[in-house]
Tab-separated table of C-alpha atoms in Angstrom:
chain	number	residue	atom	x	y	z
A	1	UNK	CA	18.174	-21.161	9.100
A	2	UNK	CA	15.006	-23.122	9.439
A	3	UNK	CA	12.795	-24.560	6.436
A	4	UNK	CA	10.065	-22.125	7.131
A	5	UNK	CA	12.699	-19.394	6.555
A	6	UNK	CA	14.376	-20.893	3.478
A	7	UNK	CA	12.116	-19.093	0.639
A	8	UNK	CA	14.360	-20.084	-2.621
A	9	UNK	CA	16.164	-18.212	-5.276
A	10	UNK	CA	12.884	-17.229	-7.122
A	11	UNK	CA	11.468	-15.548	-4.028
A	12	UNK	CA	14.442	-13.925	-3.667
A	13	UNK	CA	14.329	-11.885	-6.886
A	14	UNK	CA	10.929	-11.109	-6.105
A	15	UNK	CA	12.254	-9.481	-2.859
A	16	UNK	CA	14.583	-7.671	-4.594
A	17	UNK	CA	12.514	-6.284	-6.954
A	18	UNK	CA	9.752	-4.972	-4.338
A	19	UNK	CA	13.056	-3.540	-2.363
A	20	UNK	CA	14.137	-1.393	-5.463
A	21	UNK	CA	10.575	-0.334	-6.613
A	22	UNK	CA	9.940	0.812	-2.717
A	23	UNK	CA	12.837	2.671	-2.295
A	24	UNK	CA	12.715	4.458	-5.391
A	25	UNK	CA	9.446	5.330	-4.854
A	26	UNK	CA	10.330	6.685	-1.658
A	27	UNK	CA	13.393	8.392	-2.862
A	28	UNK	CA	10.991	10.017	-5.242
A	29	UNK	CA	8.572	10.836	-2.607
A	30	UNK	CA	6.826	14.336	-3.328
A	31	UNK	CA	8.387	14.774	-6.184
A	32	UNK	CA	5.515	15.343	-8.194
A	33	UNK	CA	3.555	17.835	-5.457
A	34	UNK	CA	7.021	19.656	-5.427
A	35	UNK	CA	6.940	20.015	-9.397
A	36	UNK	CA	3.496	21.082	-9.283
A	37	UNK	CA	4.501	23.759	-6.858
A	38	UNK	CA	7.523	25.028	-7.698
A	39	UNK	CA	7.829	24.769	-11.574
A	40	UNK	CA	4.204	24.859	-12.322
A	41	UNK	CA	3.277	27.503	-9.637
A	42	UNK	CA	-0.137	26.055	-8.878
A	43	UNK	CA	-1.871	26.273	-5.528
A	44	UNK	CA	-2.393	24.165	-2.475
A	45	UNK	CA	-5.934	23.220	-3.494
A	46	UNK	CA	-4.448	22.178	-6.684
A	47	UNK	CA	-1.455	19.953	-5.262
A	48	UNK	CA	-4.097	18.208	-3.407
A	49	UNK	CA	-6.395	17.688	-6.403
A	50	UNK	CA	-3.501	16.197	-8.217
A	51	UNK	CA	-3.087	13.188	-5.502
A	52	UNK	CA	-6.724	12.899	-4.898
A	53	UNK	CA	-7.952	12.683	-8.508
A	54	UNK	CA	-5.147	10.877	-9.742
A	55	UNK	CA	-5.714	8.119	-7.211
A	56	UNK	CA	-9.311	8.338	-8.100
A	57	UNK	CA	-9.209	8.297	-11.405
A	58	UNK	CA	-6.444	5.497	-11.384
A	59	UNK	CA	-8.954	3.315	-9.434
A	60	UNK	CA	-11.438	3.776	-11.531
A	61	UNK	CA	-9.306	2.671	-14.545
A	62	UNK	CA	-8.041	-0.337	-12.821
A	63	UNK	CA	-11.587	-1.737	-12.315
A	64	UNK	CA	-11.647	-4.425	-14.795
A	65	UNK	CA	-7.888	-5.428	-14.276
A	66	UNK	CA	-8.491	-7.801	-11.571
A	67	UNK	CA	-10.751	-10.425	-13.765
A	68	UNK	CA	-8.248	-9.154	-16.961
A	69	UNK	CA	-5.172	-10.250	-14.734
A	70	UNK	CA	-6.788	-13.345	-13.440
A	71	UNK	CA	-6.498	-15.075	-17.019
A	72	UNK	CA	-3.185	-14.094	-17.334
A	73	UNK	CA	0.404	-14.988	-16.173
A	74	UNK	CA	1.438	-12.942	-13.137
A	75	UNK	CA	4.794	-12.100	-14.166
A	76	UNK	CA	4.404	-10.429	-17.495
A	77	UNK	CA	1.758	-8.614	-16.261
A	78	UNK	CA	4.008	-7.081	-13.143
A	79	UNK	CA	7.086	-6.494	-15.219
A	80	UNK	CA	4.901	-4.674	-18.050
A	81	UNK	CA	2.994	-2.697	-14.633
A	82	UNK	CA	6.856	-1.743	-13.937
A	83	UNK	CA	7.755	-0.471	-17.355
A	84	UNK	CA	4.404	1.551	-17.865
A	85	UNK	CA	5.442	3.260	-14.547
A	86	UNK	CA	9.161	3.716	-15.569
A	87	UNK	CA	8.059	5.068	-18.738
A	88	UNK	CA	5.532	7.552	-17.421
A	89	UNK	CA	7.786	9.113	-15.236
A	90	UNK	CA	10.363	9.238	-17.278
A	91	UNK	CA	8.788	11.288	-19.904
A	92	UNK	CA	8.293	14.394	-17.234
A	93	UNK	CA	11.921	15.582	-17.182
A	94	UNK	CA	11.566	15.213	-21.518
A	95	UNK	CA	8.267	16.897	-21.260
A	96	UNK	CA	9.803	19.919	-18.754
A	97	UNK	CA	13.168	20.207	-21.336
A	98	UNK	CA	10.569	20.509	-24.315
A	99	UNK	CA	8.523	23.434	-22.424
A	100	UNK	CA	5.493	20.877	-22.478
A	101	UNK	CA	5.209	19.937	-19.012
A	102	UNK	CA	1.807	21.333	-17.469
A	103	UNK	CA	-0.660	20.428	-14.748
A	104	UNK	CA	-2.982	18.288	-17.069
A	105	UNK	CA	0.414	16.222	-17.960
A	106	UNK	CA	1.236	15.615	-14.405
A	107	UNK	CA	-2.314	14.805	-13.818
A	108	UNK	CA	-2.353	12.184	-16.456
A	109	UNK	CA	1.075	10.637	-15.234
A	110	UNK	CA	-0.459	10.260	-11.780
A	111	UNK	CA	-3.651	8.345	-12.922
A	112	UNK	CA	-1.551	5.993	-15.219
A	113	UNK	CA	0.783	5.566	-12.132
A	114	UNK	CA	-2.184	4.662	-9.715
A	115	UNK	CA	-3.865	2.325	-12.425
A	116	UNK	CA	-0.290	0.548	-12.907
A	117	UNK	CA	0.335	0.256	-9.194
A	118	UNK	CA	-3.197	-1.311	-8.811
A	119	UNK	CA	-2.372	-4.110	-11.691
A	120	UNK	CA	0.971	-4.998	-9.908
A	121	UNK	CA	-0.670	-5.501	-6.482
A	122	UNK	CA	-3.007	-7.624	-7.588
A	123	UNK	CA	-0.496	-9.856	-9.866
A	124	UNK	CA	1.922	-9.491	-7.036
A	125	UNK	CA	-0.313	-11.546	-4.221
A	126	UNK	CA	-1.103	-14.181	-6.815
A	127	UNK	CA	2.377	-14.637	-7.973
A	128	UNK	CA	3.907	-14.476	-4.371
A	129	UNK	CA	1.433	-17.586	-3.630
A	130	UNK	CA	2.956	-19.421	-6.698
A	131	UNK	CA	6.608	-19.397	-5.377
A	132	UNK	CA	6.597	-19.962	-1.807
A	133	UNK	CA	4.161	-22.438	0.415
A	134	UNK	CA	1.482	-21.538	2.388
A	135	UNK	CA	3.326	-21.933	5.508
A	136	UNK	CA	5.978	-19.711	4.125
A	137	UNK	CA	3.856	-16.838	3.502
A	138	UNK	CA	4.225	-14.869	6.829
A	139	UNK	CA	7.975	-15.036	6.742
A	140	UNK	CA	7.668	-13.680	3.329
A	141	UNK	CA	5.247	-10.936	3.997
A	142	UNK	CA	7.231	-10.197	7.044
A	143	UNK	CA	9.998	-9.396	4.810
A	144	UNK	CA	8.284	-7.466	2.687
A	145	UNK	CA	6.907	-5.193	5.328
A	146	UNK	CA	10.342	-4.543	6.754
A	147	UNK	CA	11.471	-3.761	3.416
A	148	UNK	CA	8.594	-0.887	3.301
A	149	UNK	CA	9.787	0.762	6.709
A	150	UNK	CA	13.315	0.702	6.297
A	151	UNK	CA	12.832	2.555	2.295
A	152	UNK	CA	10.062	4.900	4.072
A	153	UNK	CA	12.909	5.515	6.871
A	154	UNK	CA	15.813	5.950	4.365
A	155	UNK	CA	13.961	7.106	1.064
A	156	UNK	CA	12.179	10.576	2.141
A	157	UNK	CA	15.507	11.714	4.105
A	158	UNK	CA	17.758	11.130	1.025
A	159	UNK	CA	15.130	12.029	-1.564
A	160	UNK	CA	14.754	15.507	0.259
A	161	UNK	CA	18.496	16.081	0.103
A	162	UNK	CA	18.915	15.368	-3.518
A	163	UNK	CA	15.697	17.073	-4.578
A	164	UNK	CA	17.455	19.960	-2.632
A	165	UNK	CA	20.417	19.146	-4.821
A	166	UNK	CA	18.989	18.716	-8.206
A	167	UNK	CA	15.740	19.482	-7.976
A	168	UNK	CA	12.178	17.563	-8.139
A	169	UNK	CA	12.144	17.217	-11.891
A	170	UNK	CA	15.492	15.349	-12.589
A	171	UNK	CA	14.776	13.178	-8.867
A	172	UNK	CA	11.875	11.740	-10.075
A	173	UNK	CA	14.263	9.642	-12.270
A	174	UNK	CA	15.125	7.840	-9.215
A	175	UNK	CA	11.369	6.321	-8.762
A	176	UNK	CA	11.696	5.567	-12.473
A	177	UNK	CA	15.122	3.729	-11.826
A	178	UNK	CA	13.676	1.766	-9.105
A	179	UNK	CA	10.649	0.579	-11.514
A	180	UNK	CA	13.257	-0.375	-13.937
A	181	UNK	CA	15.442	-2.403	-11.307
A	182	UNK	CA	12.535	-4.122	-10.314
A	183	UNK	CA	11.418	-5.365	-13.747
A	184	UNK	CA	14.864	-6.666	-14.021
A	185	UNK	CA	14.502	-8.315	-11.298
A	186	UNK	CA	11.406	-10.357	-12.098
A	187	UNK	CA	12.703	-11.084	-15.431
A	188	UNK	CA	15.746	-13.186	-13.796
A	189	UNK	CA	12.791	-15.309	-11.995
A	190	UNK	CA	13.201	-18.871	-14.014
A	191	UNK	CA	10.437	-20.378	-12.035
A	192	UNK	CA	8.082	-21.749	-14.188
A	193	UNK	CA	4.544	-20.010	-14.031
A	194	UNK	CA	1.617	-22.592	-14.905
A	195	UNK	CA	-1.113	-21.047	-17.473
A	196	UNK	CA	-4.196	-19.869	-15.468
A	197	UNK	CA	-7.089	-22.043	-15.428
A	198	UNK	CA	-9.189	-19.248	-16.677
A	199	UNK	CA	-7.151	-18.196	-19.792
A	200	UNK	CA	-9.234	-19.815	-22.208
A	201	UNK	CA	-12.420	-18.375	-20.981
A	202	UNK	CA	-15.157	-16.198	-22.359
A	203	UNK	CA	-14.592	-12.486	-23.234
A	204	UNK	CA	-15.053	-10.252	-20.025
A	205	UNK	CA	-18.109	-10.029	-18.416
A	206	UNK	CA	-19.791	-6.511	-16.760
A	207	UNK	CA	-20.612	-9.338	-13.200
A	208	UNK	CA	-16.690	-10.170	-13.416
A	209	UNK	CA	-16.108	-6.668	-12.420
A	210	UNK	CA	-17.523	-7.207	-8.942
A	211	UNK	CA	-16.618	-10.638	-8.193
A	212	UNK	CA	-13.787	-9.638	-6.162
A	213	UNK	CA	-16.250	-7.220	-3.646
A	214	UNK	CA	-18.872	-10.088	-3.861
A	215	UNK	CA	-16.068	-13.009	-2.639
A	216	UNK	CA	-15.186	-10.553	0.164
A	217	UNK	CA	-18.252	-9.200	1.811
A	218	UNK	CA	-19.654	-12.910	1.525
A	219	UNK	CA	-16.751	-14.076	3.780
A	220	UNK	CA	-16.573	-13.657	7.136
A	221	UNK	CA	-13.257	-14.008	7.696
A	222	UNK	CA	-12.133	-11.225	4.713
A	223	UNK	CA	-15.192	-8.759	5.393
A	224	UNK	CA	-13.914	-7.393	8.727
A	225	UNK	CA	-10.465	-7.191	7.777
A	226	UNK	CA	-11.248	-5.631	4.663
A	227	UNK	CA	-13.672	-2.816	6.042
A	228	UNK	CA	-11.040	-2.319	8.875
A	229	UNK	CA	-7.750	-1.817	6.539
A	230	UNK	CA	-9.768	0.563	4.429
A	231	UNK	CA	-10.859	2.688	7.164
A	232	UNK	CA	-7.639	2.623	8.942
A	233	UNK	CA	-5.550	3.460	5.972
A	234	UNK	CA	-7.789	6.152	4.506
A	235	UNK	CA	-8.247	8.196	7.758
A	236	UNK	CA	-4.618	7.931	8.622
A	237	UNK	CA	-3.513	8.935	5.232
A	238	UNK	CA	-6.211	11.702	5.019
A	239	UNK	CA	-4.102	12.978	7.906
A	240	UNK	CA	-0.984	13.547	6.553
A	241	UNK	CA	-1.034	16.751	4.332
A	242	UNK	CA	-2.689	18.605	7.484
A	243	UNK	CA	0.068	16.987	9.990
A	244	UNK	CA	2.275	18.974	7.472
A	245	UNK	CA	0.413	21.661	7.400
A	246	UNK	CA	-0.224	22.188	10.859
A	247	UNK	CA	3.720	21.266	12.163
A	248	UNK	CA	5.502	23.224	9.237
A	249	UNK	CA	3.107	26.079	9.122
A	250	UNK	CA	1.042	26.356	12.189
A	251	UNK	CA	4.063	25.257	14.662
A	252	UNK	CA	6.991	26.471	12.633
A	253	UNK	CA	8.947	23.505	12.825
A	254	UNK	CA	12.108	22.926	10.695
A	255	UNK	CA	12.106	20.888	7.678
A	256	UNK	CA	14.990	18.268	9.317
A	257	UNK	CA	12.421	18.256	12.517
A	258	UNK	CA	10.025	16.977	10.412
A	259	UNK	CA	11.826	14.454	8.461
A	260	UNK	CA	13.148	13.206	11.722
A	261	UNK	CA	10.016	12.580	13.394
A	262	UNK	CA	8.627	10.543	10.729
A	263	UNK	CA	11.466	8.666	9.455
A	264	UNK	CA	12.915	7.871	12.876
A	265	UNK	CA	9.763	6.014	13.760
A	266	UNK	CA	9.639	3.641	10.991
A	267	UNK	CA	12.228	1.603	13.008
A	268	UNK	CA	9.089	0.634	14.757
A	269	UNK	CA	7.679	-0.926	11.883
A	270	UNK	CA	11.003	-2.897	10.858
A	271	UNK	CA	10.862	-4.042	14.430
A	272	UNK	CA	6.932	-5.122	14.268
A	273	UNK	CA	7.485	-7.206	11.286
A	274	UNK	CA	10.371	-8.821	12.524
A	275	UNK	CA	8.060	-9.999	15.753
A	276	UNK	CA	5.001	-10.910	13.779
A	277	UNK	CA	5.991	-14.802	13.406
A	278	UNK	CA	6.913	-15.178	16.774
A	279	UNK	CA	3.889	-13.582	18.194
A	280	UNK	CA	1.551	-15.731	16.235
A	281	UNK	CA	3.447	-18.598	17.118
A	282	UNK	CA	2.943	-17.635	20.790
A	283	UNK	CA	-0.410	-16.099	20.814
A	284	UNK	CA	-2.102	-17.225	17.677
A	285	UNK	CA	-2.675	-15.614	14.638
A	286	UNK	CA	-6.489	-13.907	15.408
A	287	UNK	CA	-5.578	-12.679	18.836
A	288	UNK	CA	-2.702	-10.755	17.549
A	289	UNK	CA	-4.544	-9.750	14.399
A	290	UNK	CA	-7.291	-8.397	16.988
A	291	UNK	CA	-4.840	-6.799	19.468
A	292	UNK	CA	-2.218	-4.936	16.976
A	293	UNK	CA	-5.483	-3.767	15.271
A	294	UNK	CA	-7.159	-2.017	18.210
A	295	UNK	CA	-3.524	-0.676	19.442
A	296	UNK	CA	-2.777	0.905	16.000
A	297	UNK	CA	-6.257	2.545	15.875
A	298	UNK	CA	-5.265	4.191	19.358
A	299	UNK	CA	-1.952	6.485	18.956
A	300	UNK	CA	-3.214	9.348	16.283
A	301	UNK	CA	-5.096	10.981	19.592
A	302	UNK	CA	-1.578	11.804	20.682
A	303	UNK	CA	-0.537	13.872	17.816
A	304	UNK	CA	-3.620	16.249	18.652
A	305	UNK	CA	-1.055	17.560	21.722
A	306	UNK	CA	1.735	18.249	19.348
A	307	UNK	CA	3.629	21.507	20.467
A	308	UNK	CA	6.392	23.553	18.927
A	309	UNK	CA	9.836	22.853	19.957
A	310	UNK	CA	12.060	19.382	20.847
A	311	UNK	CA	8.975	18.346	22.972
A	312	UNK	CA	6.680	18.407	20.012
A	313	UNK	CA	9.306	16.230	18.017
A	314	UNK	CA	9.931	13.615	20.621
A	315	UNK	CA	6.121	13.316	21.388
A	316	UNK	CA	5.714	12.877	17.668
A	317	UNK	CA	8.364	10.185	17.374
A	318	UNK	CA	6.810	8.187	20.114
A	319	UNK	CA	3.363	8.484	18.677
A	320	UNK	CA	4.250	7.475	15.437
A	321	UNK	CA	6.994	4.967	16.514
A	322	UNK	CA	3.744	2.989	18.648
A	323	UNK	CA	1.563	3.658	15.478
A	324	UNK	CA	4.076	2.203	12.893
A	325	UNK	CA	4.996	-1.092	15.475
A	326	UNK	CA	1.665	-1.921	15.918
A	327	UNK	CA	1.326	-1.766	12.028
A	328	UNK	CA	4.626	-3.632	11.520
A	329	UNK	CA	2.852	-6.492	13.363
A	330	UNK	CA	-0.759	-6.094	12.032
A	331	UNK	CA	-0.048	-5.941	8.073
A	332	UNK	CA	1.772	-9.094	7.436
A	333	UNK	CA	-0.329	-11.023	9.820
A	334	UNK	CA	-3.468	-9.818	7.404
A	335	UNK	CA	-1.705	-9.858	4.276
A	336	UNK	CA	-0.996	-13.491	4.766
A	337	UNK	CA	-4.384	-14.288	6.463
A	338	UNK	CA	-5.898	-12.602	2.935
A	339	UNK	CA	-3.695	-14.758	0.710
A	340	UNK	CA	-4.324	-18.196	2.421
A	341	UNK	CA	-7.854	-17.699	2.569
A	342	UNK	CA	-8.645	-16.678	-0.959
A	343	UNK	CA	-8.480	-19.552	-3.797
A	344	UNK	CA	-5.727	-19.170	-6.249
A	345	UNK	CA	-8.448	-18.402	-9.191
A	346	UNK	CA	-9.836	-15.369	-7.432
A	347	UNK	CA	-6.382	-13.678	-5.629
A	348	UNK	CA	-5.853	-10.959	-8.523
A	349	UNK	CA	-9.649	-10.172	-8.595
A	350	UNK	CA	-9.859	-9.892	-4.647
A	351	UNK	CA	-6.517	-7.876	-4.360
A	352	UNK	CA	-7.545	-5.352	-7.189
A	353	UNK	CA	-11.098	-4.887	-5.572
A	354	UNK	CA	-9.272	-4.405	-2.371
A	355	UNK	CA	-6.898	-2.039	-3.951
A	356	UNK	CA	-9.514	-0.262	-5.858
A	357	UNK	CA	-11.277	0.427	-2.709
A	358	UNK	CA	-8.560	1.681	-0.788
A	359	UNK	CA	-7.389	3.841	-3.078
A	360	UNK	CA	-10.765	5.383	-3.744
A	361	UNK	CA	-11.540	5.617	0.023
A	362	UNK	CA	-7.964	7.171	0.280
A	363	UNK	CA	-8.511	9.550	-2.322
A	364	UNK	CA	-12.222	10.662	-0.906
A	365	UNK	CA	-11.175	11.282	2.661
A	366	UNK	CA	-7.995	13.050	1.688
A	367	UNK	CA	-10.285	15.837	-0.001
A	368	UNK	CA	-13.001	15.921	2.648
A	369	UNK	CA	-10.363	16.275	5.430
A	370	UNK	CA	-8.681	19.450	3.163
A	371	UNK	CA	-11.886	20.917	2.949
A	372	UNK	CA	-12.749	20.163	6.812
A	373	UNK	CA	-8.916	21.488	7.716
A	374	UNK	CA	-10.034	24.832	5.784
A	375	UNK	CA	-13.012	25.248	8.150
A	376	UNK	CA	-11.911	24.299	11.295
A	377	UNK	CA	-8.319	24.017	11.372
A	378	UNK	CA	-5.820	21.228	11.114
A	379	UNK	CA	-5.372	20.234	14.442
A	380	UNK	CA	-9.489	20.050	14.806
A	381	UNK	CA	-9.594	18.175	11.456
A	382	UNK	CA	-6.804	15.416	12.716
A	383	UNK	CA	-8.580	15.593	16.109
A	384	UNK	CA	-12.025	14.243	14.238
A	385	UNK	CA	-9.914	11.791	12.371
A	386	UNK	CA	-8.112	10.662	15.427
A	387	UNK	CA	-11.948	9.856	17.022
A	388	UNK	CA	-12.778	7.618	14.155
A	389	UNK	CA	-10.047	5.822	14.149
A	390	UNK	CA	-10.452	4.853	17.953
A	391	UNK	CA	-13.440	3.425	16.472
A	392	UNK	CA	-12.274	1.115	13.830
A	393	UNK	CA	-11.450	-2.095	15.766
A	394	UNK	CA	-15.171	-2.699	15.997
A	395	UNK	CA	-14.963	-3.179	12.396
A	396	UNK	CA	-12.714	-6.328	12.998
A	397	UNK	CA	-15.579	-8.280	14.781
A	398	UNK	CA	-16.838	-11.167	12.652
A	399	UNK	CA	-20.506	-10.575	11.454
A	400	UNK	CA	-22.911	-12.555	9.292
A	401	UNK	CA	-22.537	-12.525	5.205
A	402	UNK	CA	-24.181	-9.058	3.859
A	403	UNK	CA	-24.383	-10.451	0.673
A	404	UNK	CA	-25.603	-13.877	-0.739
A	405	UNK	CA	-23.635	-15.449	-4.040
A	406	UNK	CA	-24.133	-18.383	-5.885
A	407	UNK	CA	-20.708	-20.870	-5.076
A	408	UNK	CA	-18.712	-21.552	-8.451
A	409	UNK	CA	-18.385	-25.004	-8.907
A	410	UNK	CA	-14.842	-26.484	-7.150
A	411	UNK	CA	-11.709	-26.302	-9.808
A	412	UNK	CA	-11.624	-29.259	-11.955
A	413	UNK	CA	-15.450	-30.596	-11.326
C-alpha cells in the first residue's frame, strides 16, 4: 500500500464512524414518511411537507452553527451531534408507546435532525483536514464516497425488509443505533486536536453568520462548484418523490422492481469513487471535474422515457448507473478541492454555508416540483427538471467575483 493510501488509525476510526451513521441512515430511510402515513394516517401533501419543512427549518436553525463550530474543537461537536440525532430518533418509539406521537412531534424530530446533520458535516470536514495530509484528502474522500454508495445499495433493501417485519416505528431505532456507534468510534480517536485559534475571540456577531457565503462567492475556484453542486443536488432530489409516484402509481411497478432499479446502480458510485484518484492522476483534477460534472447532468432525461415492465426496469438501472457513476467520480474530487482550497480557520463556516444552502434549495425545489407535478403530471415535471439539469454544467465555468470582501490578516500576522 502506498504512503498516500496509509491514512492511519485515527482516520480508520473516523471512517468507521461515517460508515456506521451512513448505514444506519439508509436502514431507516423512509421510516418517518411511513410513520406519518401508516401510523398517523396523514395525506401525501403532509408527508411532503414533513420532509421539506424539516429540512428548511433545520437549515435556518443551523445558520449560526458555522462560526460557533469554528471556535470549538471539532470532535466534541461531532459526538454531540451524533448523540442529539440518536436521542431525537429514540424518542419516536417512546412517544408512540405512550400514545403521544403526533405529526408535530415528527416535524420537531425532523428539524432537530436536520440541524444536527449540518453541524456534524461542518465539523467533520475540518476534522478530516486535521487528521490527514493534504495529499491524502482525495483517497480519504474516495473511501467516504465508496461507503456512501455501498450503504445506499444495501440499506434501503434491508431497511425495507425490516420495516415490513417490524414496522417503521421500531425500525427507526436502527438509524439511532448507527449514530450511537458513530459517536463511539469518534471517541476512540486518540489524536490530539489543537485548540481553535478563534476559541477566545469575541462573541458572535451578526456579520459572522454570512462569512461563509462571502468567502465562497468571492472565490473563483469555489463559486462555480458551489453554484453547480447546489443546483444539481436540488434538481435531482426534487425528482425523487415524483419518480416514486411515476413508477409505483402511474406505471404500476412492484416494490421489488423499484428497490432493484435504485439499489443495483449504486455499484456505479462505488466504481466511480475508486476510479477518481486514477483519473485525476492521469488527466488532472479540473478536466475530470468538468467532464464528470457535465456527464452527471445529462442522464436524468432518460428517465422520462421509462415504461412499465422489465424494459422499464432495465432502462432505469442503466440511467441511474450512469448518473451515479459520474457522481462517484465528481463528488470526492469536488470535496477534496473544497477542503484543500479553504483555509483551516474558515472550513466550518464554509461547509455550514454550503450545507445550509443545499438543504434549503432541496427543500424549496422539492415543494415546487410537487406542485408542478400536481398540475402537469409526474412525467412532465421530471422532464422539466431534466432540462434544467442539462444546463447546469455552465455553472462550472469560472467567472469574476460577484462580491467584494476585505481579506482578513493572515493567521499569525
